[in-house]
């Protein structure tokens, strides 16, 4: 650290009380050091957690908080020691050791809502659908911080996740599974349309197979409950995976199924989707896992020229809108859609709809002038290990090695 933090702990500073003038100075200086470390080790809260803070008491100063980055904590402690600030270390490296072996999780409801903080007032972050594997980092009150398969970190109500140890998770992940292939369905207590509802389901939900009864599959939900779902609403997950073929035609056909579906900030399911949630859901249903946000999705795939009236574009390409970089500002990506040919693209804005990049078109998108870049996805599948554009089939959380 270039900045020097010098704290004198003399006899007049034996006890440090919250609100005290000296403790305020300590906090201000600590925040400066901590900000520098955050910028170096965990600049993006979506994929790395770094939340240290100081607690002041009559017995001294305690370092609390949590981080997913061990090196960030190590750097922070070194900076504290180098600058003669003496603290008791109670900062947690995630996953929280108090979780024990229950650090695996499965999305337990049809769709669950993640937020950036453990509170209903916190900003919405993303969603996952039933059967999606997760990694649990910590719990606070009735909230759980977890990681999604694409590495997104956020908080969700604890009842929305079924926590598991490794053995339980392996049992779930290696058992025969079914995936819901219709827009919406209902899981019922018995194989009958008049039976009581256990839970709702949506396209892309994954459950364990547990037999058949007439026109119904018997299933085990992530929370362990048994239920029945119509056979016409589901299929074998492994066979579904093997049948995925993310061609340009299949991607566009999938995207068109959702025309008119509502927009919702942070939505990542067919119930409602934001712009990147729509592209992510479309590609997921073709067997691919994209990054969560538009600005993240824009980092991967082949870069395609938009010159000559978009002549190089192909159906299935992702179009990214925002503001281009200048000397004063960095590039900002704020919207994404899927190119469908002839100057048109499909995207989620108010609802899923089709617009044109061409000014003379009746469905011209006024934001077309903000087109920043185009990425071709299907040429870069599984090219970067652990990130970018991954197949569900090769993702170790969905199909862990036995």
Short mmCIF file of C-alpha atoms in Angstrom, two decimals:
data_model
loop_
_atom_site.label_atom_id
_atom_site.label_comp_id
_atom_site.label_asym_id
_atom_site.label_seq_id
_atom_site.Cartn_x
_atom_site.Cartn_y
_atom_site.Cartn_z
CA UNK A 1 0.00 0.00 0.00
CA UNK A 2 1.37 3.36 -1.08
CA UNK A 3 -0.76 5.26 1.37
CA UNK A 4 0.51 5.18 4.91
CA UNK A 5 -1.83 4.69 7.81
CA UNK A 6 -0.25 5.73 11.12
CA UNK A 7 -2.23 5.08 14.27
CA UNK A 8 -0.82 5.79 17.69
CA UNK A 9 -2.28 3.57 20.37
CA UNK A 10 -1.02 5.28 23.51
CA UNK A 11 -2.36 5.26 27.04
CA UNK A 12 -5.01 7.81 26.14
CA UNK A 13 -6.29 5.40 23.47
CA UNK A 14 -6.59 2.23 25.53
CA UNK A 15 -10.30 1.92 24.89
CA UNK A 16 -11.85 2.90 21.60
CA UNK A 17 -15.56 3.64 21.69
CA UNK A 18 -17.90 3.86 18.71
CA UNK A 19 -18.51 7.47 17.76
CA UNK A 20 -15.29 8.59 19.46
CA UNK A 21 -13.23 11.09 17.44
CA UNK A 22 -10.21 8.79 17.34
CA UNK A 23 -12.28 5.78 16.30
CA UNK A 24 -13.74 7.85 13.48
CA UNK A 25 -10.24 8.61 12.23
CA UNK A 26 -9.26 4.96 12.48
CA UNK A 27 -12.35 3.98 10.50
CA UNK A 28 -11.71 6.56 7.80
CA UNK A 29 -8.13 5.42 7.35
CA UNK A 30 -9.15 1.77 7.44
CA UNK A 31 -11.75 2.43 4.74
CA UNK A 32 -9.09 3.95 2.48
CA UNK A 33 -6.87 0.90 2.78
CA UNK A 34 -9.81 -1.47 2.39
CA UNK A 35 -11.02 0.32 -0.75
CA UNK A 36 -7.62 -0.10 -2.37
CA UNK A 37 -7.59 -3.80 -1.59
CA UNK A 38 -11.13 -4.23 -2.90
CA UNK A 39 -10.16 -2.53 -6.17
CA UNK A 40 -7.26 -4.94 -6.54
CA UNK A 41 -8.77 -8.24 -5.43
CA UNK A 42 -12.57 -7.99 -5.66
CA UNK A 43 -13.72 -5.07 -7.80
CA UNK A 44 -16.94 -6.75 -9.01
CA UNK A 45 -19.45 -7.66 -6.29
CA UNK A 46 -21.28 -9.95 -8.72
CA UNK A 47 -18.48 -12.53 -8.74
CA UNK A 48 -16.32 -11.80 -5.67
CA UNK A 49 -17.27 -10.85 -2.14
CA UNK A 50 -15.20 -8.48 0.00
CA UNK A 51 -16.98 -6.81 2.92
CA UNK A 52 -14.67 -6.13 5.88
CA UNK A 53 -15.56 -3.72 8.65
CA UNK A 54 -14.27 -2.70 12.06
CA UNK A 55 -16.13 -3.19 15.30
CA UNK A 56 -15.14 -0.93 18.17
CA UNK A 57 -15.54 -1.97 21.79
CA UNK A 58 -14.07 -1.11 25.18
CA UNK A 59 -11.66 -4.02 24.72
CA UNK A 60 -10.27 -2.83 21.40
CA UNK A 61 -10.94 -3.17 17.67
CA UNK A 62 -12.27 -6.30 15.96
CA UNK A 63 -11.98 -6.95 12.24
CA UNK A 64 -15.20 -8.55 11.03
CA UNK A 65 -16.95 -9.20 7.73
CA UNK A 66 -16.37 -11.76 5.02
CA UNK A 67 -14.68 -12.35 1.67
CA UNK A 68 -14.43 -15.05 -0.94
CA UNK A 69 -10.82 -14.03 -1.62
CA UNK A 70 -8.22 -15.37 0.85
CA UNK A 71 -5.53 -13.21 -0.72
CA UNK A 72 -7.63 -10.10 -0.14
CA UNK A 73 -7.87 -10.86 3.57
CA UNK A 74 -4.14 -11.61 3.72
CA UNK A 75 -3.34 -8.28 2.04
CA UNK A 76 -5.69 -6.43 4.39
CA UNK A 77 -4.13 -7.93 7.52
CA UNK A 78 -0.66 -7.11 6.24
CA UNK A 79 -1.64 -3.50 5.54
CA UNK A 80 -3.15 -3.21 9.02
CA UNK A 81 0.00 -4.57 10.65
CA UNK A 82 2.29 -2.45 8.48
CA UNK A 83 0.49 0.65 9.64
CA UNK A 84 0.45 -0.14 13.36
CA UNK A 85 -3.28 -0.67 13.62
CA UNK A 86 -3.87 -3.49 16.07
CA UNK A 87 -7.07 -5.48 15.64
CA UNK A 88 -8.46 -8.84 16.64
CA UNK A 89 -9.07 -10.84 13.46
CA UNK A 90 -12.58 -12.28 13.17
CA UNK A 91 -13.00 -11.83 9.41
CA UNK A 92 -14.42 -14.92 7.68
CA UNK A 93 -13.16 -16.44 4.44
CA UNK A 94 -16.16 -17.91 2.66
CA UNK A 95 -17.70 -20.41 2.70
CA UNK A 96 -18.39 -19.75 6.36
CA UNK A 97 -16.90 -22.61 8.44
CA UNK A 98 -20.04 -22.57 10.61
CA UNK A 99 -21.94 -24.10 7.68
CA UNK A 100 -20.11 -27.36 8.26
CA UNK A 101 -20.41 -29.64 5.26
CA UNK A 102 -23.69 -28.11 4.06
CA UNK A 103 -22.09 -25.94 1.39
CA UNK A 104 -23.97 -27.44 -1.55
CA UNK A 105 -27.46 -26.39 -2.52
CA UNK A 106 -30.23 -26.99 -5.04
CA UNK A 107 -32.82 -24.39 -6.03
CA UNK A 108 -35.95 -25.67 -4.29
CA UNK A 109 -38.79 -23.61 -5.85
CA UNK A 110 -39.88 -23.10 -9.46
CA UNK A 111 -38.10 -19.74 -9.55
CA UNK A 112 -36.19 -18.01 -6.74
CA UNK A 113 -35.17 -14.36 -6.47
CA UNK A 114 -31.66 -13.28 -5.50
CA UNK A 115 -30.78 -9.85 -4.10
CA UNK A 116 -27.52 -8.01 -3.53
CA UNK A 117 -28.14 -7.87 0.19
CA UNK A 118 -29.89 -9.98 2.87
CA UNK A 119 -33.02 -7.85 2.89
CA UNK A 120 -36.21 -7.49 0.87
CA UNK A 121 -35.29 -3.84 0.31
CA UNK A 122 -32.01 -4.79 -1.39
CA UNK A 123 -31.68 -4.50 -5.16
CA UNK A 124 -32.77 -7.54 -7.17
CA UNK A 125 -29.81 -9.39 -8.67
CA UNK A 126 -30.85 -12.55 -10.54
CA UNK A 127 -32.96 -15.70 -10.43
CA UNK A 128 -32.42 -19.44 -10.66
CA UNK A 129 -34.95 -22.16 -11.49
CA UNK A 130 -35.75 -25.37 -9.64
CA UNK A 131 -32.98 -27.94 -9.75
CA UNK A 132 -30.23 -25.42 -10.44
CA UNK A 133 -27.11 -26.38 -8.45
CA UNK A 134 -25.66 -23.74 -6.11
CA UNK A 135 -22.77 -23.27 -3.72
CA UNK A 136 -23.64 -21.85 -0.31
CA UNK A 137 -21.30 -19.22 1.15
CA UNK A 138 -22.94 -18.00 4.36
CA UNK A 139 -26.20 -17.44 6.18
CA UNK A 140 -27.54 -14.38 7.94
CA UNK A 141 -30.91 -14.37 9.60
CA UNK A 142 -33.34 -15.89 7.13
CA UNK A 143 -31.06 -15.26 4.17
CA UNK A 144 -28.40 -17.30 2.38
CA UNK A 145 -25.59 -16.01 0.19
CA UNK A 146 -24.95 -18.43 -2.68
CA UNK A 147 -23.12 -18.78 -5.99
CA UNK A 148 -24.93 -19.70 -9.22
CA UNK A 149 -23.42 -22.01 -11.89
CA UNK A 150 -22.11 -19.01 -13.85
CA UNK A 151 -20.42 -17.65 -10.73
CA UNK A 152 -22.91 -14.94 -9.76
CA UNK A 153 -23.00 -14.19 -6.02
CA UNK A 154 -26.11 -12.87 -4.27
CA UNK A 155 -28.52 -13.42 -1.39
CA UNK A 156 -31.76 -15.41 -1.38
CA UNK A 157 -34.26 -16.38 1.31
CA UNK A 158 -32.95 -19.52 2.97
CA UNK A 159 -36.17 -21.47 2.40
CA UNK A 160 -35.65 -21.16 -1.36
CA UNK A 161 -32.59 -23.44 -1.31
CA UNK A 162 -32.25 -27.05 -0.22
CA UNK A 163 -28.85 -27.24 1.53
CA UNK A 164 -26.89 -30.47 1.12
CA UNK A 165 -23.59 -32.02 2.04
CA UNK A 166 -21.43 -33.50 -0.69
CA UNK A 167 -22.89 -37.01 -0.38
CA UNK A 168 -26.47 -35.71 -0.62
CA UNK A 169 -25.54 -33.47 -3.53
CA UNK A 170 -23.87 -36.35 -5.39
CA UNK A 171 -26.95 -38.50 -4.85
CA UNK A 172 -29.14 -35.77 -6.33
CA UNK A 173 -26.80 -35.01 -9.25
CA UNK A 174 -26.14 -38.60 -10.28
CA UNK A 175 -29.73 -39.86 -9.94
CA UNK A 176 -32.06 -40.03 -12.96
CA UNK A 177 -33.61 -36.61 -13.46
CA UNK A 178 -36.43 -35.03 -15.45
CA UNK A 179 -36.63 -31.55 -16.96
CA UNK A 180 -39.85 -29.61 -17.49
CA UNK A 181 -40.32 -28.85 -21.19
CA UNK A 182 -43.64 -26.99 -21.16
CA UNK A 183 -44.16 -23.35 -20.18
CA UNK A 184 -45.89 -24.10 -16.89
CA UNK A 185 -46.93 -27.17 -14.94
CA UNK A 186 -48.15 -28.23 -11.51
CA UNK A 187 -46.62 -30.90 -9.29
CA UNK A 188 -49.45 -32.75 -7.53
CA UNK A 189 -49.79 -35.06 -4.53
CA UNK A 190 -51.13 -37.93 -6.63
CA UNK A 191 -51.37 -38.77 -10.35
CA UNK A 192 -54.60 -36.90 -11.02
CA UNK A 193 -55.62 -33.48 -12.31
CA UNK A 194 -57.86 -33.09 -9.27
CA UNK A 195 -55.11 -33.88 -6.75
CA UNK A 196 -53.81 -31.18 -4.41
CA UNK A 197 -50.96 -29.04 -5.74
CA UNK A 198 -47.55 -29.50 -4.12
CA UNK A 199 -45.69 -26.87 -6.11
CA UNK A 200 -45.72 -25.06 -9.44
CA UNK A 201 -43.11 -25.65 -12.13
CA UNK A 202 -41.77 -23.83 -15.18
CA UNK A 203 -39.78 -24.69 -18.28
CA UNK A 204 -36.23 -25.68 -17.37
CA UNK A 205 -37.02 -26.98 -13.87
CA UNK A 206 -35.11 -30.15 -12.95
CA UNK A 207 -36.39 -32.81 -10.53
CA UNK A 208 -35.43 -36.38 -9.63
CA UNK A 209 -37.25 -39.23 -11.37
CA UNK A 210 -38.86 -41.77 -9.04
CA UNK A 211 -41.05 -43.97 -11.22
CA UNK A 212 -44.24 -43.74 -13.27
CA UNK A 213 -47.97 -43.97 -12.68
CA UNK A 214 -50.15 -43.99 -15.78
CA UNK A 215 -49.79 -40.67 -17.58
CA UNK A 216 -47.68 -39.22 -14.77
CA UNK A 217 -44.08 -39.32 -13.66
CA UNK A 218 -43.46 -39.70 -9.96
CA UNK A 219 -40.73 -37.27 -8.93
CA UNK A 220 -38.73 -36.18 -5.92
CA UNK A 221 -38.54 -32.41 -5.53
CA UNK A 222 -35.34 -30.77 -4.24
CA UNK A 223 -36.88 -30.42 -0.77
CA UNK A 224 -37.36 -34.20 -0.64
CA UNK A 225 -41.14 -34.22 -1.15
CA UNK A 226 -42.70 -36.68 -3.58
CA UNK A 227 -45.01 -35.41 -6.31
CA UNK A 228 -46.47 -36.27 -9.71
CA UNK A 229 -46.18 -34.38 -13.00
CA UNK A 230 -47.82 -35.15 -16.37
CA UNK A 231 -45.52 -37.07 -18.71
CA UNK A 232 -46.31 -34.65 -21.54
CA UNK A 233 -44.77 -31.85 -19.45
CA UNK A 234 -41.36 -33.43 -18.81
CA UNK A 235 -38.63 -35.59 -20.31
CA UNK A 236 -35.45 -37.36 -19.22
CA UNK A 237 -32.88 -34.69 -18.37
CA UNK A 238 -29.92 -36.70 -19.67
CA UNK A 239 -31.66 -37.39 -23.00
CA UNK A 240 -32.69 -33.74 -23.21
CA UNK A 241 -29.07 -32.69 -22.68
CA UNK A 242 -27.87 -35.03 -25.43
CA UNK A 243 -30.48 -33.63 -27.81
CA UNK A 244 -29.38 -30.01 -27.38
CA UNK A 245 -28.04 -28.56 -30.61
CA UNK A 246 -27.47 -24.79 -30.33
CA UNK A 247 -27.74 -23.97 -34.01
CA UNK A 248 -28.77 -20.54 -35.22
CA UNK A 249 -32.22 -21.87 -36.17
CA UNK A 250 -32.82 -23.57 -32.82
CA UNK A 251 -31.75 -20.51 -30.86
CA UNK A 252 -34.11 -18.23 -32.78
CA UNK A 253 -36.98 -20.71 -32.59
CA UNK A 254 -36.53 -20.85 -28.81
CA UNK A 255 -36.37 -17.06 -28.49
CA UNK A 256 -39.58 -16.61 -30.51
CA UNK A 257 -41.49 -18.79 -28.04
CA UNK A 258 -41.34 -15.95 -25.53
CA UNK A 259 -42.64 -13.04 -27.61
CA UNK A 260 -45.00 -11.02 -25.42
CA UNK A 261 -43.64 -12.40 -22.14
CA UNK A 262 -43.15 -9.65 -19.54
CA UNK A 263 -39.94 -7.82 -18.68
CA UNK A 264 -38.75 -7.79 -15.09
CA UNK A 265 -35.47 -6.44 -13.75
CA UNK A 266 -33.23 -9.38 -12.73
CA UNK A 267 -35.74 -11.88 -14.20
CA UNK A 268 -34.05 -15.04 -15.47
CA UNK A 269 -36.96 -17.41 -16.06
CA UNK A 270 -39.91 -17.66 -18.38
CA UNK A 271 -42.13 -16.04 -15.75
CA UNK A 272 -40.46 -12.71 -16.56
CA UNK A 273 -37.05 -11.74 -17.91
CA UNK A 274 -34.79 -8.75 -18.20
CA UNK A 275 -32.74 -8.35 -21.37
CA UNK A 276 -29.80 -10.54 -20.37
CA UNK A 277 -32.09 -12.93 -18.52
CA UNK A 278 -33.88 -13.46 -21.82
CA UNK A 279 -30.69 -14.22 -23.75
CA UNK A 280 -29.45 -16.41 -20.91
CA UNK A 281 -32.74 -18.37 -20.74
CA UNK A 282 -32.85 -18.81 -24.52
CA UNK A 283 -29.35 -20.22 -24.65
CA UNK A 284 -29.90 -22.31 -21.49
CA UNK A 285 -32.81 -24.06 -23.17
CA UNK A 286 -30.38 -24.90 -25.97
CA UNK A 287 -27.94 -26.46 -23.52
CA UNK A 288 -25.64 -23.49 -22.88
CA UNK A 289 -24.83 -21.44 -19.79
CA UNK A 290 -24.07 -17.76 -20.47
CA UNK A 291 -22.82 -15.18 -18.00
CA UNK A 292 -25.61 -13.40 -16.15
CA UNK A 293 -25.49 -9.71 -17.07
CA UNK A 294 -25.22 -8.04 -20.46
CA UNK A 295 -21.89 -6.46 -19.57
CA UNK A 296 -20.57 -9.92 -18.66
CA UNK A 297 -21.99 -11.64 -21.73
CA UNK A 298 -20.34 -8.99 -23.92
CA UNK A 299 -16.89 -10.23 -22.89
CA UNK A 300 -17.20 -13.60 -24.62
CA UNK A 301 -17.66 -14.88 -28.15
CA UNK A 302 -16.22 -13.79 -31.48
CA UNK A 303 -16.38 -10.07 -32.16
CA UNK A 304 -18.42 -9.31 -35.30
CA UNK A 305 -18.23 -6.15 -37.41
CA UNK A 306 -21.35 -4.00 -37.71
CA UNK A 307 -20.06 -2.25 -40.86
CA UNK A 308 -21.77 -2.33 -44.29
CA UNK A 309 -25.29 -2.21 -42.93
CA UNK A 310 -24.74 -5.19 -40.62
CA UNK A 311 -23.72 -7.49 -43.50
CA UNK A 312 -21.52 -9.68 -41.30
CA UNK A 313 -24.22 -10.43 -38.71
CA UNK A 314 -25.76 -13.90 -38.47
CA UNK A 315 -28.86 -15.11 -36.70
CA UNK A 316 -28.14 -15.97 -33.08
CA UNK A 317 -25.50 -13.26 -32.64
CA UNK A 318 -25.83 -11.17 -29.50
CA UNK A 319 -26.22 -7.41 -29.99
CA UNK A 320 -24.97 -5.20 -27.16
CA UNK A 321 -26.16 -1.65 -26.65
CA UNK A 322 -24.88 1.11 -24.40
CA UNK A 323 -22.21 3.78 -24.75
CA UNK A 324 -18.83 3.42 -26.39
CA UNK A 325 -15.62 4.18 -24.56
CA UNK A 326 -14.19 7.70 -24.70
CA UNK A 327 -11.09 9.32 -23.26
CA UNK A 328 -13.13 10.29 -20.21
CA UNK A 329 -15.36 7.21 -19.76
CA UNK A 330 -15.13 3.46 -20.09
CA UNK A 331 -17.46 1.48 -22.33
CA UNK A 332 -20.84 0.78 -20.73
CA UNK A 333 -23.09 -2.09 -21.80
CA UNK A 334 -26.70 -1.71 -20.70
CA UNK A 335 -28.81 -3.85 -23.05
CA UNK A 336 -28.63 -7.02 -25.15
CA UNK A 337 -30.72 -8.75 -27.80
CA UNK A 338 -30.49 -11.65 -30.26
CA UNK A 339 -30.14 -11.01 -33.99
CA UNK A 340 -32.76 -12.86 -36.08
CA UNK A 341 -31.81 -11.67 -39.58
CA UNK A 342 -32.84 -8.98 -42.09
CA UNK A 343 -31.82 -6.22 -39.70
CA UNK A 344 -34.16 -7.43 -36.95
CA UNK A 345 -33.48 -8.66 -33.43
CA UNK A 346 -35.50 -10.03 -30.53
CA UNK A 347 -35.06 -8.69 -27.01
CA UNK A 348 -36.76 -8.10 -23.69
CA UNK A 349 -37.71 -4.45 -23.23
CA UNK A 350 -41.09 -3.88 -21.53
CA UNK A 351 -41.85 -7.31 -22.98
CA UNK A 352 -40.09 -9.74 -25.30
CA UNK A 353 -40.48 -8.20 -28.75
CA UNK A 354 -38.95 -7.90 -32.19
CA UNK A 355 -37.43 -4.65 -33.42
CA UNK A 356 -35.30 -3.52 -36.33
CA UNK A 357 -31.91 -1.86 -36.54
CA UNK A 358 -32.95 -0.21 -39.82
CA UNK A 359 -34.31 3.36 -39.53
CA UNK A 360 -36.78 2.88 -42.40
CA UNK A 361 -38.46 -0.09 -40.71
CA UNK A 362 -41.83 0.32 -39.00
CA UNK A 363 -40.52 -1.52 -35.94
CA UNK A 364 -37.28 0.49 -35.77
CA UNK A 365 -35.63 0.42 -32.34
CA UNK A 366 -34.75 3.96 -31.31
CA UNK A 367 -31.87 2.68 -29.24
CA UNK A 368 -30.15 1.27 -32.34
CA UNK A 369 -27.72 4.17 -32.42
CA UNK A 370 -26.37 2.88 -29.11
CA UNK A 371 -25.21 -0.44 -30.62
CA UNK A 372 -21.73 -0.97 -29.20
CA UNK A 373 -20.71 -4.45 -30.25
CA UNK A 374 -21.82 -7.83 -31.56
CA UNK A 375 -20.69 -11.24 -30.28
CA UNK A 376 -21.06 -14.64 -31.93
CA UNK A 377 -21.65 -17.23 -29.24
CA UNK A 378 -21.88 -20.61 -30.94
CA UNK A 379 -18.28 -20.52 -32.21
CA UNK A 380 -16.82 -20.24 -28.70
CA UNK A 381 -18.64 -22.93 -26.75
CA UNK A 382 -16.52 -24.51 -23.97
CA UNK A 383 -13.40 -22.72 -25.25
CA UNK A 384 -12.51 -21.14 -21.89
CA UNK A 385 -12.46 -23.52 -18.95
CA UNK A 386 -14.77 -22.50 -16.14
CA UNK A 387 -16.19 -19.30 -17.62
CA UNK A 388 -17.73 -17.65 -20.64
CA UNK A 389 -19.91 -19.93 -22.76
CA UNK A 390 -20.30 -23.36 -21.18
CA UNK A 391 -22.42 -26.37 -22.04
CA UNK A 392 -24.63 -27.70 -19.25
CA UNK A 393 -23.33 -31.15 -20.17
CA UNK A 394 -19.75 -30.19 -19.32
CA UNK A 395 -20.53 -28.12 -16.24
CA UNK A 396 -19.33 -30.08 -13.17
CA UNK A 397 -22.11 -28.74 -10.95
CA UNK A 398 -24.80 -30.31 -13.15
CA UNK A 399 -22.80 -33.45 -13.92
CA UNK A 400 -20.17 -33.97 -11.22
CA UNK A 401 -17.69 -36.76 -11.69
CA UNK A 402 -18.66 -39.83 -9.71
#
